[in-house]
């Protein structure tokens, strides 16, 4: 899969105040074992780039500071988009660097891991934004976007079937549908896409992808021959499944399931048990959904054979309420970690060329970050090139050793500057600029 590189010189940030993740509690930490520092595990090899070597040496106080900085951060969920994060960090770096950063080249490549913000990251990297009207999770029409470059499309299921489309405080764990996600995929096919990166996460649904497949031509029928109702709960009434009517273009399309979730479809680690409560499912709802999804698999097994049961156990099957399973069994999708796919699509390897320092981040740096989130993927790719990585975040909940093992030299949290949670949320944009100014004084003297 060929990426599209559009690394832009990040501009001065806007003056608008933003918010950040609600739970922010920790301190700036430096990882004593980070790559390129004393005590790091592993020794940088001779194949590392000269620029990377200069960065490592300078970080130990012996040579020149970085002159090309790449900002590759994810969104601060619920507050700043990845693009806004890059803008705020750039403004802070310019203020904090000597002589206003004269001679310093700052570039930005916003990133995402397949969840919310994936389409925005693709657009920032040079893809064209396409907007269509599709069926939302509750059945009402919603506006949804996908990104297109040549014959490659980036489709984000949350654009059509995400929690963002539910009214505040309203959930529909048993009846929310992924039908609109199927419509979004069909729109990408209509636009000529023959490679589709299908980012899944942030869903309001637990229907195993049945709605998505229905929109693409599959039929799911009750015993009386009528279609089953939308949502995961009604799958208990499923009698027959027919996938023969699926859009024939899918057979000639490479579909990549991009997710940071590797759960199976059912069971104690499945879609309903682990993620159902986040979508408003109570204990009885979780049990009903898990039973319905297990029945769904058995019916599909009769329709397409044993692979259905195998796909239900495959990594990613439980992603986004089981839409991963629908993509694997119905679309012939291949599962890959979301950040790995997106870095490829966005052209991150090319963007790293010549970088001396990489700044990554997201709203909360915590244990989940280490399991496929954007900062961990960015740090791993940069570390492979011997390039120093630091991070910015709203909340920091990782010990220095964990940061070092992830390849992050140091992390800066907004709560270092403003411990009052309410003010930190209200002033996240300006706080991030100040945080980046501190970072510049440490790394760009």
Coordinates of C-alpha atoms in Angstrom, one line a residue:
X1 CA 0.0 0.0 0.0
X2 CA 1.6 3.3 -1.1
X3 CA 1.3 6.2 1.2
X4 CA 0.7 9.8 0.4
X5 CA 3.1 12.2 2.0
X6 CA 2.0 15.8 2.6
X7 CA 4.2 17.0 5.4
X8 CA 3.3 20.6 5.9
X9 CA 5.3 23.4 7.5
X10 CA 3.1 23.9 10.6
X11 CA 1.6 27.4 10.9
X12 CA 1.0 29.6 13.9
X13 CA -1.9 28.3 15.9
X14 CA -5.3 29.9 16.2
X15 CA -6.2 31.9 19.3
X16 CA -9.3 29.8 20.1
X17 CA -9.2 28.1 23.5
X18 CA -9.8 24.4 23.5
X19 CA -10.4 21.6 26.0
X20 CA -8.6 18.4 26.7
X21 CA -9.3 15.0 28.3
X22 CA -11.1 15.1 31.6
X23 CA -8.7 13.0 33.6
X24 CA -5.3 14.7 33.8
X25 CA -3.1 14.0 36.8
X26 CA 0.6 13.5 36.3
X27 CA 4.0 15.0 35.8
X28 CA 6.6 15.5 33.1
X29 CA 8.7 12.4 33.0
X30 CA 12.0 11.5 31.4
X31 CA 12.7 7.9 30.6
X32 CA 16.3 7.2 31.7
X33 CA 16.3 4.0 29.5
X34 CA 15.1 5.7 26.3
X35 CA 16.9 5.0 23.1
X36 CA 20.0 7.2 22.7
X37 CA 20.4 7.9 26.4
X38 CA 22.7 6.4 29.0
X39 CA 21.2 3.1 30.3
X40 CA 19.2 2.4 27.2
X41 CA 18.7 -1.2 26.3
X42 CA 20.4 -1.9 23.0
X43 CA 23.2 0.1 21.3
X44 CA 22.5 2.3 18.3
X45 CA 24.0 0.6 15.3
X46 CA 26.3 2.0 12.7
X47 CA 23.4 2.0 10.2
X48 CA 21.6 4.9 12.0
X49 CA 21.4 8.2 10.1
X50 CA 23.9 10.9 10.8
X51 CA 21.1 13.3 11.8
X52 CA 19.8 10.8 14.3
X53 CA 23.3 10.3 15.7
X54 CA 23.7 14.1 16.1
X55 CA 20.4 14.3 17.9
X56 CA 21.4 11.6 20.3
X57 CA 24.8 13.1 20.9
X58 CA 23.3 16.6 21.4
X59 CA 20.7 15.2 23.8
X60 CA 23.7 14.2 26.0
X61 CA 25.0 17.8 25.8
X62 CA 27.8 17.3 23.3
X63 CA 26.7 18.6 19.9
X64 CA 24.2 20.7 18.0
X65 CA 20.5 20.7 18.7
X66 CA 17.9 19.4 16.2
X67 CA 17.2 21.6 13.2
X68 CA 14.3 19.7 11.7
X69 CA 11.4 18.8 13.9
X70 CA 8.5 16.5 12.8
X71 CA 5.2 16.8 14.8
X72 CA 3.3 13.5 14.5
X73 CA 0.7 13.6 17.2
X74 CA -2.8 12.2 17.4
X75 CA -5.8 14.2 18.6
X76 CA -6.5 15.1 22.3
X77 CA -9.9 13.3 22.3
X78 CA -12.8 15.6 23.0
X79 CA -10.8 18.8 22.8
X80 CA -8.1 19.3 20.1
X81 CA -7.9 17.7 16.7
X82 CA -4.6 16.3 15.5
X83 CA -4.3 19.3 13.2
X84 CA -4.9 21.7 16.1
X85 CA -2.4 19.9 18.3
X86 CA 0.2 20.4 15.6
X87 CA -0.7 24.1 15.3
X88 CA -0.4 24.7 19.1
X89 CA 2.8 22.8 19.4
X90 CA 4.3 24.7 16.5
X91 CA 3.4 28.1 18.1
X92 CA 5.0 27.0 21.4
X93 CA 8.2 25.7 19.8
X94 CA 8.6 29.0 17.9
X95 CA 8.3 31.0 21.1
X96 CA 10.6 28.7 23.1
X97 CA 13.3 28.2 20.5
X98 CA 16.2 30.7 20.4
X99 CA 15.8 33.6 17.9
X100 CA 12.2 32.6 17.3
X101 CA 13.3 29.3 15.8
X102 CA 15.3 31.0 13.0
X103 CA 16.8 28.2 10.9
X104 CA 14.5 25.6 12.6
X105 CA 12.3 23.7 10.3
X106 CA 9.0 22.5 11.9
X107 CA 6.8 20.1 9.9
X108 CA 3.6 18.4 10.8
X109 CA 2.0 15.1 9.9
X110 CA -1.1 14.6 12.0
X111 CA -1.7 10.9 12.7
X112 CA -4.5 8.6 13.8
X113 CA -4.8 4.9 14.7
X114 CA -7.9 4.0 12.8
X115 CA -10.4 5.5 15.3
X116 CA -11.9 8.9 15.5
X117 CA -10.0 11.4 13.5
X118 CA -8.7 9.0 10.9
X119 CA -10.3 10.7 7.9
X120 CA -9.1 14.1 9.2
X121 CA -5.5 12.8 9.4
X122 CA -5.8 11.4 5.8
X123 CA -7.1 14.7 4.5
X124 CA -4.3 16.6 6.3
X125 CA -1.8 14.3 4.5
X126 CA -3.2 15.1 1.1
X127 CA -6.3 13.0 0.6
X128 CA -9.5 14.6 -0.8
X129 CA -12.4 14.8 1.7
X130 CA -15.7 13.4 0.3
X131 CA -18.9 13.9 2.2
X132 CA -22.2 11.9 1.8
X133 CA -25.5 11.4 3.6
X134 CA -25.8 8.0 5.1
X135 CA -27.9 6.2 7.8
X136 CA -26.9 7.0 11.3
X137 CA -26.8 4.5 14.2
X138 CA -30.3 5.4 15.2
X139 CA -31.7 5.2 11.6
X140 CA -31.8 9.0 10.9
X141 CA -29.7 10.5 8.1
X142 CA -26.3 11.9 9.1
X143 CA -23.4 13.5 7.2
X144 CA -20.3 11.4 7.0
X145 CA -17.0 11.8 5.2
X146 CA -14.4 9.5 3.8
X147 CA -11.0 10.4 2.2
X148 CA -9.8 9.5 -1.3
X149 CA -6.5 9.7 -3.1
X150 CA -6.5 8.0 -6.5
X151 CA -7.9 4.5 -6.0
X152 CA -7.2 4.5 -2.3
X153 CA -9.9 5.4 0.2
X154 CA -9.8 5.9 4.0
X155 CA -13.2 5.1 5.5
X156 CA -13.8 5.7 9.2
X157 CA -16.8 3.8 10.5
X158 CA -17.4 6.3 13.3
X159 CA -18.2 8.9 10.7
X160 CA -21.4 6.9 10.0
X161 CA -22.0 4.8 13.0
X162 CA -20.1 6.4 15.8
X163 CA -21.1 7.6 19.3
X164 CA -20.7 11.1 18.1
X165 CA -24.1 10.7 16.3
X166 CA -26.0 9.9 19.4
X167 CA -27.8 12.7 21.3
X168 CA -26.2 13.5 24.7
X169 CA -27.1 10.8 27.2
X170 CA -28.9 8.6 24.6
X171 CA -27.7 5.1 23.9
X172 CA -29.2 2.3 21.9
X173 CA -27.0 -0.8 22.7
X174 CA -29.4 -3.3 21.3
X175 CA -30.7 -1.5 18.2
X176 CA -27.9 0.8 16.9
X177 CA -26.9 -0.2 13.4
X178 CA -23.8 -0.1 11.2
X179 CA -25.9 0.2 8.0
X180 CA -24.5 3.7 7.3
X181 CA -20.9 2.3 7.4
X182 CA -21.9 0.0 4.6
X183 CA -23.3 3.0 2.7
X184 CA -20.0 4.8 3.3
X185 CA -18.0 1.9 1.9
X186 CA -20.3 1.8 -1.1
X187 CA -19.8 5.5 -1.7
X188 CA -16.0 4.8 -1.7
X189 CA -16.5 2.0 -4.3
X190 CA -18.6 4.3 -6.4
X191 CA -15.8 6.9 -6.4
X192 CA -13.4 4.3 -7.8
X193 CA -11.6 3.1 -4.7
X194 CA -10.1 -0.4 -5.1
X195 CA -8.0 -0.2 -1.9
X196 CA -9.9 0.7 1.2
X197 CA -8.5 1.3 4.6
X198 CA -11.4 0.7 7.0
X199 CA -10.7 2.4 10.3
X200 CA -13.0 1.1 13.1
X201 CA -13.4 2.5 16.5
X202 CA -15.7 4.9 18.5
X203 CA -18.8 2.9 17.5
X204 CA -22.3 3.2 18.9
X205 CA -23.1 -0.3 17.7
X206 CA -22.8 -3.9 18.6
X207 CA -24.4 -5.6 15.6
X208 CA -21.5 -7.7 14.3
X209 CA -21.4 -5.7 11.1
X210 CA -24.8 -7.1 10.0
X211 CA -26.1 -3.6 9.2
X212 CA -22.9 -2.8 7.1
X213 CA -23.2 -6.0 5.1
X214 CA -26.9 -5.4 4.5
X215 CA -26.1 -2.0 3.0
X216 CA -23.7 -3.8 0.7
X217 CA -26.2 -6.4 -0.5
X218 CA -26.3 -9.2 2.1
X219 CA -29.7 -10.5 3.4
X220 CA -30.4 -11.4 7.0
X221 CA -33.9 -13.0 7.4
X222 CA -36.2 -14.2 10.1
X223 CA -37.9 -17.5 9.9
X224 CA -40.9 -15.9 8.2
X225 CA -38.7 -14.5 5.4
X226 CA -38.8 -10.9 6.7
X227 CA -35.5 -8.9 7.3
X228 CA -34.3 -8.9 10.9
X229 CA -34.6 -5.5 12.6
X230 CA -31.5 -3.3 12.9
X231 CA -29.1 -3.8 15.7
X232 CA -27.4 -6.5 17.6
X233 CA -30.3 -7.6 19.8
X234 CA -32.6 -8.6 16.9
X235 CA -29.9 -11.0 15.6
X236 CA -31.3 -13.5 18.1
X237 CA -34.2 -13.9 15.5
X238 CA -31.9 -14.5 12.6
X239 CA -32.8 -17.7 10.7
X240 CA -31.0 -17.4 7.4
X241 CA -28.1 -15.4 6.0
X242 CA -27.4 -14.9 2.3
X243 CA -24.1 -13.1 1.3
X244 CA -24.4 -13.9 -2.4
X245 CA -25.8 -10.4 -3.2
X246 CA -22.8 -8.6 -1.8
X247 CA -21.5 -5.9 -4.1
X248 CA -19.3 -7.7 -6.7
X249 CA -16.7 -4.9 -6.7
X250 CA -15.7 -6.1 -3.2
X251 CA -14.0 -9.1 -4.8
X252 CA -11.6 -6.9 -6.6
X253 CA -11.0 -4.5 -3.7
X254 CA -8.3 -4.8 -1.1
X255 CA -9.9 -4.0 2.2
X256 CA -7.7 -3.5 5.2
X257 CA -9.3 -3.6 8.7
X258 CA -7.4 -1.0 10.7
X259 CA -8.0 -1.2 14.4
X260 CA -6.1 -1.0 17.7
X261 CA -8.5 -3.6 19.1
X262 CA -7.7 -7.4 18.8
X263 CA -10.6 -8.8 20.7
X264 CA -12.6 -11.8 19.5
X265 CA -16.3 -11.3 18.6
X266 CA -17.9 -13.1 21.6
X267 CA -17.1 -14.3 25.1
X268 CA -15.6 -12.6 28.2
X269 CA -13.2 -10.6 26.0
X270 CA -15.7 -10.1 23.2
X271 CA -17.4 -7.0 21.7
X272 CA -20.4 -7.0 24.0
X273 CA -18.6 -7.8 27.3
X274 CA -15.7 -5.4 26.9
X275 CA -17.2 -2.5 25.0
X276 CA -21.0 -2.9 25.4
X277 CA -21.1 -0.9 28.7
X278 CA -19.4 2.0 27.0
X279 CA -22.4 2.1 24.6
X280 CA -25.0 2.0 27.4
X281 CA -25.4 -1.8 27.7
X282 CA -26.4 -3.0 31.1
X283 CA -25.6 -6.5 32.4
X284 CA -28.7 -8.0 30.9
X285 CA -28.0 -6.2 27.6
X286 CA -24.4 -7.5 27.5
X287 CA -25.6 -11.1 28.0
X288 CA -28.4 -10.7 25.3
X289 CA -25.9 -9.2 22.8
X290 CA -23.3 -11.8 23.3
X291 CA -25.9 -14.6 22.9
X292 CA -27.3 -12.9 19.7
X293 CA -23.8 -12.5 18.2
X294 CA -22.9 -16.2 18.9
X295 CA -26.2 -17.2 17.2
X296 CA -25.3 -14.8 14.3
X297 CA -22.0 -16.7 13.9
X298 CA -23.7 -20.1 13.8
X299 CA -26.1 -18.9 11.1
X300 CA -23.3 -17.4 9.0
X301 CA -21.4 -20.7 9.4
X302 CA -24.2 -22.5 7.7
X303 CA -24.2 -19.8 4.9
X304 CA -20.5 -19.5 4.2
X305 CA -18.9 -22.5 6.0
X306 CA -16.5 -23.0 8.8
X307 CA -14.4 -19.8 8.2
X308 CA -17.2 -17.9 9.9
X309 CA -16.5 -19.5 13.2
X310 CA -12.7 -19.0 12.7
X311 CA -13.2 -15.4 11.9
X312 CA -15.2 -14.9 15.1
X313 CA -12.1 -15.8 17.0
X314 CA -9.7 -13.9 14.9
X315 CA -7.9 -10.7 16.2
X316 CA -10.0 -7.7 15.4
X317 CA -13.3 -9.5 15.1
X318 CA -14.7 -7.8 18.1
X319 CA -13.6 -4.3 17.0
X320 CA -16.2 -1.6 17.0
X321 CA -19.1 -3.8 18.2
X322 CA -18.1 -6.7 16.0
X323 CA -18.0 -4.8 12.7
X324 CA -14.5 -6.3 12.4
X325 CA -16.1 -9.7 12.2
X326 CA -18.4 -8.5 9.4
X327 CA -15.5 -7.1 7.5
X328 CA -13.4 -10.3 7.8
X329 CA -16.2 -12.7 6.9
X330 CA -18.1 -10.6 4.3
X331 CA -15.5 -8.2 2.8
X332 CA -12.5 -10.4 2.8
X333 CA -10.7 -7.8 4.8
X334 CA -7.2 -8.3 6.2
X335 CA -6.6 -7.1 9.8
X336 CA -3.7 -4.9 10.6
X337 CA -2.9 -2.7 13.6
X338 CA -4.5 0.7 12.9
X339 CA -1.5 2.8 13.6
X340 CA 0.7 0.6 11.4
X341 CA -1.7 1.0 8.5
X342 CA -2.2 4.7 8.9
X343 CA 1.5 5.5 9.2
X344 CA 1.9 3.6 5.9
X345 CA -1.0 5.4 4.2
X346 CA 0.0 8.8 5.5
X347 CA 3.6 8.4 4.2
X348 CA 5.2 8.6 7.7
X349 CA 8.4 6.7 6.7
X350 CA 9.2 9.3 4.0
X351 CA 8.3 12.1 6.4
X352 CA 10.9 10.8 8.9
X353 CA 13.7 11.3 6.4
X354 CA 16.0 14.0 7.7
X355 CA 14.1 14.5 10.9
X356 CA 16.2 15.2 14.0
X357 CA 13.4 15.2 16.6
X358 CA 9.9 13.8 16.5
X359 CA 7.1 15.1 18.8
X360 CA 4.2 12.8 19.2
X361 CA 1.3 12.7 21.7
X362 CA -2.4 12.2 22.5
X363 CA -4.8 13.2 25.2
X364 CA -3.9 10.5 27.6
X365 CA -0.6 8.7 27.7
X366 CA -1.4 5.6 29.7
X367 CA -1.3 1.8 29.5
X368 CA -3.6 1.8 26.5
X369 CA -1.1 3.9 24.6
X370 CA 1.4 1.0 24.7
X371 CA -1.1 -1.3 23.0
X372 CA -1.4 0.0 19.5
X373 CA -2.1 3.7 20.0
X374 CA -0.6 6.3 17.8
X375 CA 2.2 7.6 20.0
X376 CA 3.6 4.1 20.5
X377 CA 3.5 3.4 16.7
X378 CA 5.2 6.7 15.9
X379 CA 7.9 6.1 18.6
X380 CA 8.6 2.6 17.3
X381 CA 9.0 3.8 13.7
X382 CA 11.2 6.7 14.8
X383 CA 13.3 4.5 17.1
X384 CA 14.0 2.2 14.2
X385 CA 15.6 5.1 12.5
X386 CA 17.5 6.2 15.6
X387 CA 15.5 9.4 15.9
X388 CA 14.8 11.0 19.3
X389 CA 11.1 11.1 20.3
X390 CA 9.3 13.2 22.9
X391 CA 5.6 13.4 23.7
X392 CA 3.0 15.9 24.7
X393 CA -0.3 14.9 26.4
X394 CA -3.1 16.1 28.6
X395 CA -2.7 13.4 31.2
X396 CA 0.4 11.3 31.9
X397 CA 0.0 7.9 33.6
X398 CA 3.1 6.1 32.5
X399 CA 6.2 5.5 34.6
X400 CA 9.6 6.6 33.1
X401 CA 10.6 3.0 32.5
X402 CA 7.4 2.4 30.4
X403 CA 8.1 5.6 28.4
X404 CA 11.6 4.5 27.7
X405 CA 10.5 1.0 26.7
X406 CA 8.1 2.6 24.2
X407 CA 10.9 4.7 22.7
X408 CA 9.8 8.0 24.2
X409 CA 12.6 10.1 25.8
X410 CA 10.4 12.5 27.7
X411 CA 6.7 13.3 28.1
X412 CA 5.1 16.7 28.9
X413 CA 1.6 16.8 30.4
X414 CA -0.7 19.8 30.5
X415 CA -1.4 19.2 34.1
X416 CA 2.2 20.0 34.9
X417 CA 1.2 23.6 34.3
X418 CA -2.4 23.6 35.5
X419 CA -3.3 21.0 38.1
X420 CA -6.9 22.4 38.4
X421 CA -8.9 20.1 36.2
X422 CA -11.6 22.6 35.2
X423 CA -9.1 25.2 34.1
X424 CA -7.0 22.6 32.4
X425 CA -10.0 21.5 30.3
X426 CA -11.0 25.0 29.5
X427 CA -7.5 26.3 28.5
X428 CA -6.1 23.2 26.8
X429 CA -5.0 25.0 23.6
X430 CA -3.0 27.8 25.3
X431 CA -1.6 25.3 27.8
X432 CA -0.4 23.1 25.0
X433 CA 1.4 26.1 23.5
X434 CA 3.1 26.8 26.9
X435 CA 4.0 23.1 27.2
X436 CA 5.6 23.1 23.8
X437 CA 7.5 26.3 24.8
X438 CA 9.0 24.3 27.8
X439 CA 9.8 21.4 25.4
X440 CA 11.7 23.8 23.1
X441 CA 13.8 25.2 26.0
X442 CA 14.8 21.7 26.9
X443 CA 15.4 20.3 23.4
X444 CA 16.0 23.3 21.2
X445 CA 18.5 25.5 23.1

